[in-house]
């Protein structure tokens, strides 16, 4: 037996949104149905290096397939300036649940970007208006690209509005997508008045007010991934139909972590988890709904689902490097 090594380009080629979005949806369903194991994310803090490591293991049984793996990821903010390295780097180990053999080792950074977009697309499919045709994004970093790629898979997006403090980032985003969409720069309010909005910034002081969002907009709050991060104003969160990915993670480090722990928002303000929508236990968007919000922290089950897709499509794309890791 051999282990397949998949680099960033291999993962990007193998993980197409048309395949990934259903796999992530299956993962949410498995988690909701009790057919997944996902221990809490563990942290190794390294203050001497101004960084940390995080481990994210999971197993899920989606019925027609099951999968297991662990993502080892870091956050080192000084890396770009000191070492010319990314702040965040991830490595995914994908294993056969039946016999534990390591089937693949792959780039986890590209995997994370793709599965994050797919998670937003799943929520958008259940919570956005059916005829959504405009998409706004606040934050024009790497995550913004997969947000548009994924959401345009589940809705017929024509108009795109991008808002960012960096003119260079906005320009790069517009140039990348201008051949496929009617894309332009706009204010936060311009982006927020689109049918679907994704926020992908690292801010700790909310930048999106209730007035910045149209009454029918679905918002994917993707930027908060640590305590203290907070993109959406409290009033917006209180006024919306609020759906989360996982209670423990969102209350600790998701978009709602600040108002939840301050007592501004409580469990009664949370409509449900996205897995409840996927399994039909709760309704998605209804005619009476106004603003909807999906608070996404990113779950290990999503990484495992994405790794499954990356591995299963390696043969058809003839990529990856197979090697004898264990000598068995």
CSV table of C-alpha atoms in Angstrom, one decimal:
chain,number,residue,atom,x,y,z
A,1,UNK,CA,0.0,0.0,0.0
A,2,UNK,CA,1.1,3.5,-0.7
A,3,UNK,CA,0.3,7.0,0.6
A,4,UNK,CA,-0.6,9.7,-1.8
A,5,UNK,CA,1.0,13.1,-1.4
A,6,UNK,CA,-1.2,16.0,-2.7
A,7,UNK,CA,0.2,19.5,-2.9
A,8,UNK,CA,-1.8,22.7,-3.2
A,9,UNK,CA,-2.3,22.5,-6.9
A,10,UNK,CA,-3.4,18.9,-6.7
A,11,UNK,CA,-6.0,19.7,-4.0
A,12,UNK,CA,-7.3,22.7,-6.0
A,13,UNK,CA,-7.7,20.5,-9.1
A,14,UNK,CA,-9.4,17.6,-7.3
A,15,UNK,CA,-11.8,19.6,-5.1
A,16,UNK,CA,-14.3,21.1,-7.4
A,17,UNK,CA,-17.3,22.9,-5.9
A,18,UNK,CA,-19.9,20.7,-7.7
A,19,UNK,CA,-18.5,17.7,-5.8
A,20,UNK,CA,-17.4,19.4,-2.6
A,21,UNK,CA,-20.6,21.2,-1.7
A,22,UNK,CA,-22.7,17.9,-1.5
A,23,UNK,CA,-19.9,16.2,0.5
A,24,UNK,CA,-19.9,19.0,3.0
A,25,UNK,CA,-23.7,18.9,3.2
A,26,UNK,CA,-23.4,15.1,3.9
A,27,UNK,CA,-20.9,15.9,6.7
A,28,UNK,CA,-23.3,18.4,8.3
A,29,UNK,CA,-26.1,15.7,8.1
A,30,UNK,CA,-23.8,13.0,9.6
A,31,UNK,CA,-22.9,15.3,12.5
A,32,UNK,CA,-26.5,16.2,13.1
A,33,UNK,CA,-27.6,12.5,12.9
A,34,UNK,CA,-24.9,11.4,15.4
A,35,UNK,CA,-22.9,9.6,12.7
A,36,UNK,CA,-19.8,11.6,13.2
A,37,UNK,CA,-17.1,12.0,15.9
A,38,UNK,CA,-15.5,15.4,16.2
A,39,UNK,CA,-13.4,16.0,19.4
A,40,UNK,CA,-12.9,19.6,20.4
A,41,UNK,CA,-10.2,21.5,18.6
A,42,UNK,CA,-7.0,21.4,20.7
A,43,UNK,CA,-4.5,24.2,21.0
A,44,UNK,CA,-0.8,24.4,21.6
A,45,UNK,CA,0.1,28.0,22.5
A,46,UNK,CA,3.6,29.2,21.7
A,47,UNK,CA,3.8,32.8,23.0
A,48,UNK,CA,7.6,32.8,22.6
A,49,UNK,CA,7.0,32.6,18.9
A,50,UNK,CA,3.7,34.6,18.8
A,51,UNK,CA,1.9,31.6,17.4
A,52,UNK,CA,0.0,28.4,18.1
A,53,UNK,CA,-0.8,25.0,16.7
A,54,UNK,CA,-4.3,23.6,16.4
A,55,UNK,CA,-5.3,19.9,15.8
A,56,UNK,CA,-8.7,19.1,14.3
A,57,UNK,CA,-9.6,15.3,14.1
A,58,UNK,CA,-12.9,13.9,12.9
A,59,UNK,CA,-14.6,10.8,11.6
A,60,UNK,CA,-17.9,10.7,9.7
A,61,UNK,CA,-20.2,8.1,8.2
A,62,UNK,CA,-22.1,9.6,5.3
A,63,UNK,CA,-23.9,6.3,4.4
A,64,UNK,CA,-22.3,5.7,1.0
A,65,UNK,CA,-18.9,6.6,2.3
A,66,UNK,CA,-17.1,7.2,5.5
A,67,UNK,CA,-13.8,9.0,6.2
A,68,UNK,CA,-11.4,9.9,8.9
A,69,UNK,CA,-8.6,12.4,9.2
A,70,UNK,CA,-6.9,15.1,11.2
A,71,UNK,CA,-5.8,18.6,10.2
A,72,UNK,CA,-2.7,20.2,11.9
A,73,UNK,CA,-2.8,23.9,11.4
A,74,UNK,CA,-0.9,26.9,12.8
A,75,UNK,CA,-1.4,30.6,13.2
A,76,UNK,CA,1.8,32.6,13.3
A,77,UNK,CA,1.2,36.3,12.5
A,78,UNK,CA,4.9,37.2,12.3
A,79,UNK,CA,5.6,34.7,9.5
A,80,UNK,CA,5.1,37.0,6.5
A,81,UNK,CA,7.5,39.7,7.8
A,82,UNK,CA,10.1,37.5,9.5
A,83,UNK,CA,10.2,34.3,7.4
A,84,UNK,CA,8.4,35.1,4.2
A,85,UNK,CA,5.9,32.4,5.1
A,86,UNK,CA,2.1,32.4,5.3
A,87,UNK,CA,0.5,33.2,8.7
A,88,UNK,CA,-1.6,30.0,8.4
A,89,UNK,CA,-0.4,26.7,7.1
A,90,UNK,CA,-2.2,23.4,7.3
A,91,UNK,CA,-1.5,19.7,6.7
A,92,UNK,CA,-4.2,17.1,6.4
A,93,UNK,CA,-3.7,13.4,7.1
A,94,UNK,CA,-6.5,11.3,5.5
A,95,UNK,CA,-6.8,7.8,6.8
A,96,UNK,CA,-8.8,4.6,5.9
A,97,UNK,CA,-11.2,4.2,8.9
A,98,UNK,CA,-11.3,0.4,8.4
A,99,UNK,CA,-7.6,-0.3,8.9
A,100,UNK,CA,-6.1,3.1,9.8
A,101,UNK,CA,-3.7,3.2,6.8
A,102,UNK,CA,-2.7,6.8,5.9
A,103,UNK,CA,-4.2,7.1,2.4
A,104,UNK,CA,-3.0,10.6,1.8
A,105,UNK,CA,-1.1,13.6,3.2
A,106,UNK,CA,-2.3,16.8,1.6
A,107,UNK,CA,-2.0,20.6,1.7
A,108,UNK,CA,-4.6,21.7,4.3
A,109,UNK,CA,-4.5,25.4,3.5
A,110,UNK,CA,-6.1,25.0,0.1
A,111,UNK,CA,-8.4,22.4,1.5
A,112,UNK,CA,-9.5,24.9,4.2
A,113,UNK,CA,-10.2,27.6,1.7
A,114,UNK,CA,-12.3,25.3,-0.5
A,115,UNK,CA,-14.3,23.7,2.3
A,116,UNK,CA,-15.0,27.1,3.9
A,117,UNK,CA,-16.6,28.3,0.6
A,118,UNK,CA,-18.5,25.1,0.4
A,119,UNK,CA,-19.9,25.5,3.9
A,120,UNK,CA,-21.2,28.9,3.0
A,121,UNK,CA,-22.8,27.6,-0.1
A,122,UNK,CA,-24.6,24.9,1.8
A,123,UNK,CA,-26.1,27.5,4.2
A,124,UNK,CA,-26.8,29.9,1.3
A,125,UNK,CA,-28.7,27.2,-0.5
A,126,UNK,CA,-31.1,26.8,2.5
A,127,UNK,CA,-31.3,30.4,3.6
A,128,UNK,CA,-31.0,32.7,0.7
A,129,UNK,CA,-33.9,33.8,-1.5
A,130,UNK,CA,-34.4,31.4,-4.4
A,131,UNK,CA,-33.8,34.0,-7.1
A,132,UNK,CA,-30.7,35.5,-5.5
A,133,UNK,CA,-28.6,37.1,-8.3
A,134,UNK,CA,-26.3,39.5,-6.5
A,135,UNK,CA,-23.4,38.7,-4.1
A,136,UNK,CA,-21.5,41.0,-1.9
A,137,UNK,CA,-18.3,40.3,-0.1
A,138,UNK,CA,-16.5,42.3,2.6
A,139,UNK,CA,-12.9,41.4,2.7
A,140,UNK,CA,-11.0,40.7,-0.6
A,141,UNK,CA,-8.5,38.2,0.7
A,142,UNK,CA,-8.0,34.6,-0.4
A,143,UNK,CA,-11.3,33.4,1.3
A,144,UNK,CA,-13.3,35.9,-0.8
A,145,UNK,CA,-12.5,34.0,-4.0
A,146,UNK,CA,-13.8,30.6,-2.8
A,147,UNK,CA,-16.9,32.3,-1.4
A,148,UNK,CA,-17.9,33.5,-4.8
A,149,UNK,CA,-16.9,30.3,-6.5
A,150,UNK,CA,-19.0,28.3,-4.1
A,151,UNK,CA,-22.1,30.5,-3.8
A,152,UNK,CA,-22.3,31.0,-7.6
A,153,UNK,CA,-22.7,27.2,-7.7
A,154,UNK,CA,-25.9,27.2,-5.7
A,155,UNK,CA,-27.4,30.5,-7.0
A,156,UNK,CA,-27.3,32.2,-10.4
A,157,UNK,CA,-25.1,35.1,-9.4
A,158,UNK,CA,-24.7,37.9,-12.0
A,159,UNK,CA,-23.7,41.0,-10.0
A,160,UNK,CA,-20.9,41.1,-7.5
A,161,UNK,CA,-19.9,43.9,-5.1
A,162,UNK,CA,-16.5,43.7,-3.3
A,163,UNK,CA,-15.5,46.0,-0.4
A,164,UNK,CA,-12.1,46.1,1.2
A,165,UNK,CA,-9.8,48.7,2.7
A,166,UNK,CA,-7.0,47.6,0.3
A,167,UNK,CA,-7.4,49.0,-3.1
A,168,UNK,CA,-4.9,46.5,-4.4
A,169,UNK,CA,-6.9,43.6,-3.1
A,170,UNK,CA,-10.1,44.9,-4.6
A,171,UNK,CA,-8.4,45.4,-7.9
A,172,UNK,CA,-7.1,41.9,-7.9
A,173,UNK,CA,-10.5,40.5,-7.1
A,174,UNK,CA,-12.2,42.5,-9.8
A,175,UNK,CA,-9.7,41.5,-12.4
A,176,UNK,CA,-9.9,37.8,-11.5
A,177,UNK,CA,-13.7,37.7,-11.9
A,178,UNK,CA,-14.6,40.4,-14.4
A,179,UNK,CA,-14.9,38.0,-17.3
A,180,UNK,CA,-17.5,35.9,-15.5
A,181,UNK,CA,-19.5,38.4,-13.5
A,182,UNK,CA,-20.6,42.1,-13.4
A,183,UNK,CA,-18.2,42.9,-10.6
A,184,UNK,CA,-17.4,46.2,-9.1
A,185,UNK,CA,-16.0,47.9,-5.9
A,186,UNK,CA,-18.5,49.2,-3.4
A,187,UNK,CA,-19.0,50.3,0.1
A,188,UNK,CA,-19.9,48.0,3.0
A,189,UNK,CA,-23.5,49.0,2.6
A,190,UNK,CA,-23.4,48.4,-1.2
A,191,UNK,CA,-22.2,44.8,-0.5
A,192,UNK,CA,-24.7,44.3,2.3
A,193,UNK,CA,-27.6,45.2,0.1
A,194,UNK,CA,-26.9,42.3,-2.3
A,195,UNK,CA,-29.0,39.2,-2.0
A,196,UNK,CA,-26.2,37.3,-0.4
A,197,UNK,CA,-23.3,38.7,1.6
A,198,UNK,CA,-20.2,37.0,2.9
A,199,UNK,CA,-17.9,38.7,5.4
A,200,UNK,CA,-14.4,37.4,5.6
A,201,UNK,CA,-12.4,39.9,7.7
A,202,UNK,CA,-10.5,39.5,10.9
A,203,UNK,CA,-11.9,42.5,12.7
A,204,UNK,CA,-12.8,42.7,16.4
A,205,UNK,CA,-15.0,45.8,16.2
A,206,UNK,CA,-18.1,45.2,14.1
A,207,UNK,CA,-18.1,46.8,10.7
A,208,UNK,CA,-21.5,45.8,9.4
A,209,UNK,CA,-24.5,47.6,10.9
A,210,UNK,CA,-28.1,46.6,10.7
A,211,UNK,CA,-28.7,49.4,8.3
A,212,UNK,CA,-25.9,48.1,6.0
A,213,UNK,CA,-27.9,45.0,5.2
A,214,UNK,CA,-31.1,44.7,3.1
A,215,UNK,CA,-34.2,43.2,4.7
A,216,UNK,CA,-34.0,40.1,2.5
A,217,UNK,CA,-30.2,39.5,2.6
A,218,UNK,CA,-28.6,36.2,3.7
A,219,UNK,CA,-25.3,36.8,5.4
A,220,UNK,CA,-22.4,34.3,5.7
A,221,UNK,CA,-20.3,35.4,8.7
A,222,UNK,CA,-17.1,33.7,8.0
A,223,UNK,CA,-14.3,35.9,9.4
A,224,UNK,CA,-14.5,35.2,13.2
A,225,UNK,CA,-12.3,32.2,14.1
A,226,UNK,CA,-11.0,33.3,17.5
A,227,UNK,CA,-12.2,34.8,20.7
A,228,UNK,CA,-12.9,38.6,20.4
A,229,UNK,CA,-13.4,38.6,16.6
A,230,UNK,CA,-16.8,40.2,15.7
A,231,UNK,CA,-17.8,41.5,12.2
A,232,UNK,CA,-21.6,42.0,12.6
A,233,UNK,CA,-23.3,44.5,14.8
A,234,UNK,CA,-25.2,43.1,17.8
A,235,UNK,CA,-28.5,44.5,16.6
A,236,UNK,CA,-28.1,42.8,13.2
A,237,UNK,CA,-27.5,39.4,15.0
A,238,UNK,CA,-30.6,40.1,17.2
A,239,UNK,CA,-32.8,41.0,14.3
A,240,UNK,CA,-31.9,38.0,12.1
A,241,UNK,CA,-32.8,34.4,11.8
A,242,UNK,CA,-29.5,33.0,13.2
A,243,UNK,CA,-28.1,29.7,12.1
A,244,UNK,CA,-24.7,28.3,13.4
A,245,UNK,CA,-22.5,25.4,12.5
A,246,UNK,CA,-21.7,24.2,16.0
A,247,UNK,CA,-22.8,25.6,19.4
A,248,UNK,CA,-19.6,25.0,21.3
A,249,UNK,CA,-17.4,26.5,18.6
A,250,UNK,CA,-19.5,29.5,17.7
A,251,UNK,CA,-20.0,30.6,21.3
A,252,UNK,CA,-16.3,30.2,21.9
A,253,UNK,CA,-14.8,31.7,18.8
A,254,UNK,CA,-17.5,32.4,16.2
A,255,UNK,CA,-19.3,35.5,15.1
A,256,UNK,CA,-21.6,35.4,18.1
A,257,UNK,CA,-18.8,34.8,20.7
A,258,UNK,CA,-18.6,38.4,21.9
A,259,UNK,CA,-22.3,39.2,22.4
A,260,UNK,CA,-23.0,35.7,23.6
A,261,UNK,CA,-20.4,35.8,26.4
A,262,UNK,CA,-21.5,39.4,27.3
A,263,UNK,CA,-25.1,38.2,27.7
A,264,UNK,CA,-26.4,40.4,24.9
A,265,UNK,CA,-27.4,37.3,22.9
A,266,UNK,CA,-28.4,33.9,24.3
A,267,UNK,CA,-29.6,30.5,23.1
A,268,UNK,CA,-33.1,31.7,22.5
A,269,UNK,CA,-31.7,34.0,19.8
A,270,UNK,CA,-30.2,31.1,17.9
A,271,UNK,CA,-32.6,29.5,15.4
A,272,UNK,CA,-30.6,26.3,15.0
A,273,UNK,CA,-27.6,24.5,13.5
A,274,UNK,CA,-27.1,24.1,9.8
A,275,UNK,CA,-27.3,20.3,10.2
A,276,UNK,CA,-30.9,20.7,11.3
A,277,UNK,CA,-31.7,22.5,8.1
A,278,UNK,CA,-29.9,19.8,6.0
A,279,UNK,CA,-31.7,17.0,7.7
A,280,UNK,CA,-35.1,18.7,7.5
A,281,UNK,CA,-35.5,18.9,11.3
A,282,UNK,CA,-35.9,22.7,10.9
A,283,UNK,CA,-37.0,24.8,8.0
A,284,UNK,CA,-34.6,26.8,5.9
A,285,UNK,CA,-35.8,30.1,4.5
A,286,UNK,CA,-39.5,30.7,4.8
A,287,UNK,CA,-41.6,33.5,3.2
A,288,UNK,CA,-41.8,35.3,6.6
A,289,UNK,CA,-38.0,35.5,7.0
A,290,UNK,CA,-36.1,38.7,6.6
A,291,UNK,CA,-32.3,38.8,7.2
A,292,UNK,CA,-30.7,35.4,7.8
A,293,UNK,CA,-27.2,34.9,9.1
A,294,UNK,CA,-25.0,31.8,9.1
A,295,UNK,CA,-22.2,31.9,11.7
A,296,UNK,CA,-19.5,29.6,10.5
A,297,UNK,CA,-16.4,28.7,12.5
A,298,UNK,CA,-15.2,25.8,10.3
A,299,UNK,CA,-15.5,22.2,11.5
A,300,UNK,CA,-13.2,19.2,11.3
A,301,UNK,CA,-15.9,17.2,9.6
A,302,UNK,CA,-15.7,19.6,6.7
A,303,UNK,CA,-12.0,19.1,6.4
A,304,UNK,CA,-12.5,15.3,6.3
A,305,UNK,CA,-15.2,15.6,3.7
A,306,UNK,CA,-13.0,17.8,1.6
A,307,UNK,CA,-10.1,15.4,2.0
A,308,UNK,CA,-12.3,12.6,0.8
A,309,UNK,CA,-13.2,14.5,-2.3
A,310,UNK,CA,-9.6,15.4,-3.0
A,311,UNK,CA,-8.4,11.8,-2.6
A,312,UNK,CA,-11.3,10.2,-4.6
A,313,UNK,CA,-10.7,12.5,-7.6
A,314,UNK,CA,-6.9,12.1,-7.7
A,315,UNK,CA,-7.0,9.2,-10.2
A,316,UNK,CA,-9.1,11.0,-12.8
A,317,UNK,CA,-6.8,14.0,-12.7
A,318,UNK,CA,-3.7,11.8,-12.6
A,319,UNK,CA,-2.0,13.9,-9.9
A,320,UNK,CA,-0.3,13.4,-6.6
A,321,UNK,CA,2.9,11.5,-5.7
A,322,UNK,CA,2.4,8.0,-4.3
A,323,UNK,CA,5.1,6.7,-1.9
A,324,UNK,CA,5.7,4.0,0.7
A,325,UNK,CA,5.4,5.9,3.9
A,326,UNK,CA,5.2,3.0,6.3
A,327,UNK,CA,7.2,0.4,4.5
A,328,UNK,CA,4.4,-2.2,4.9
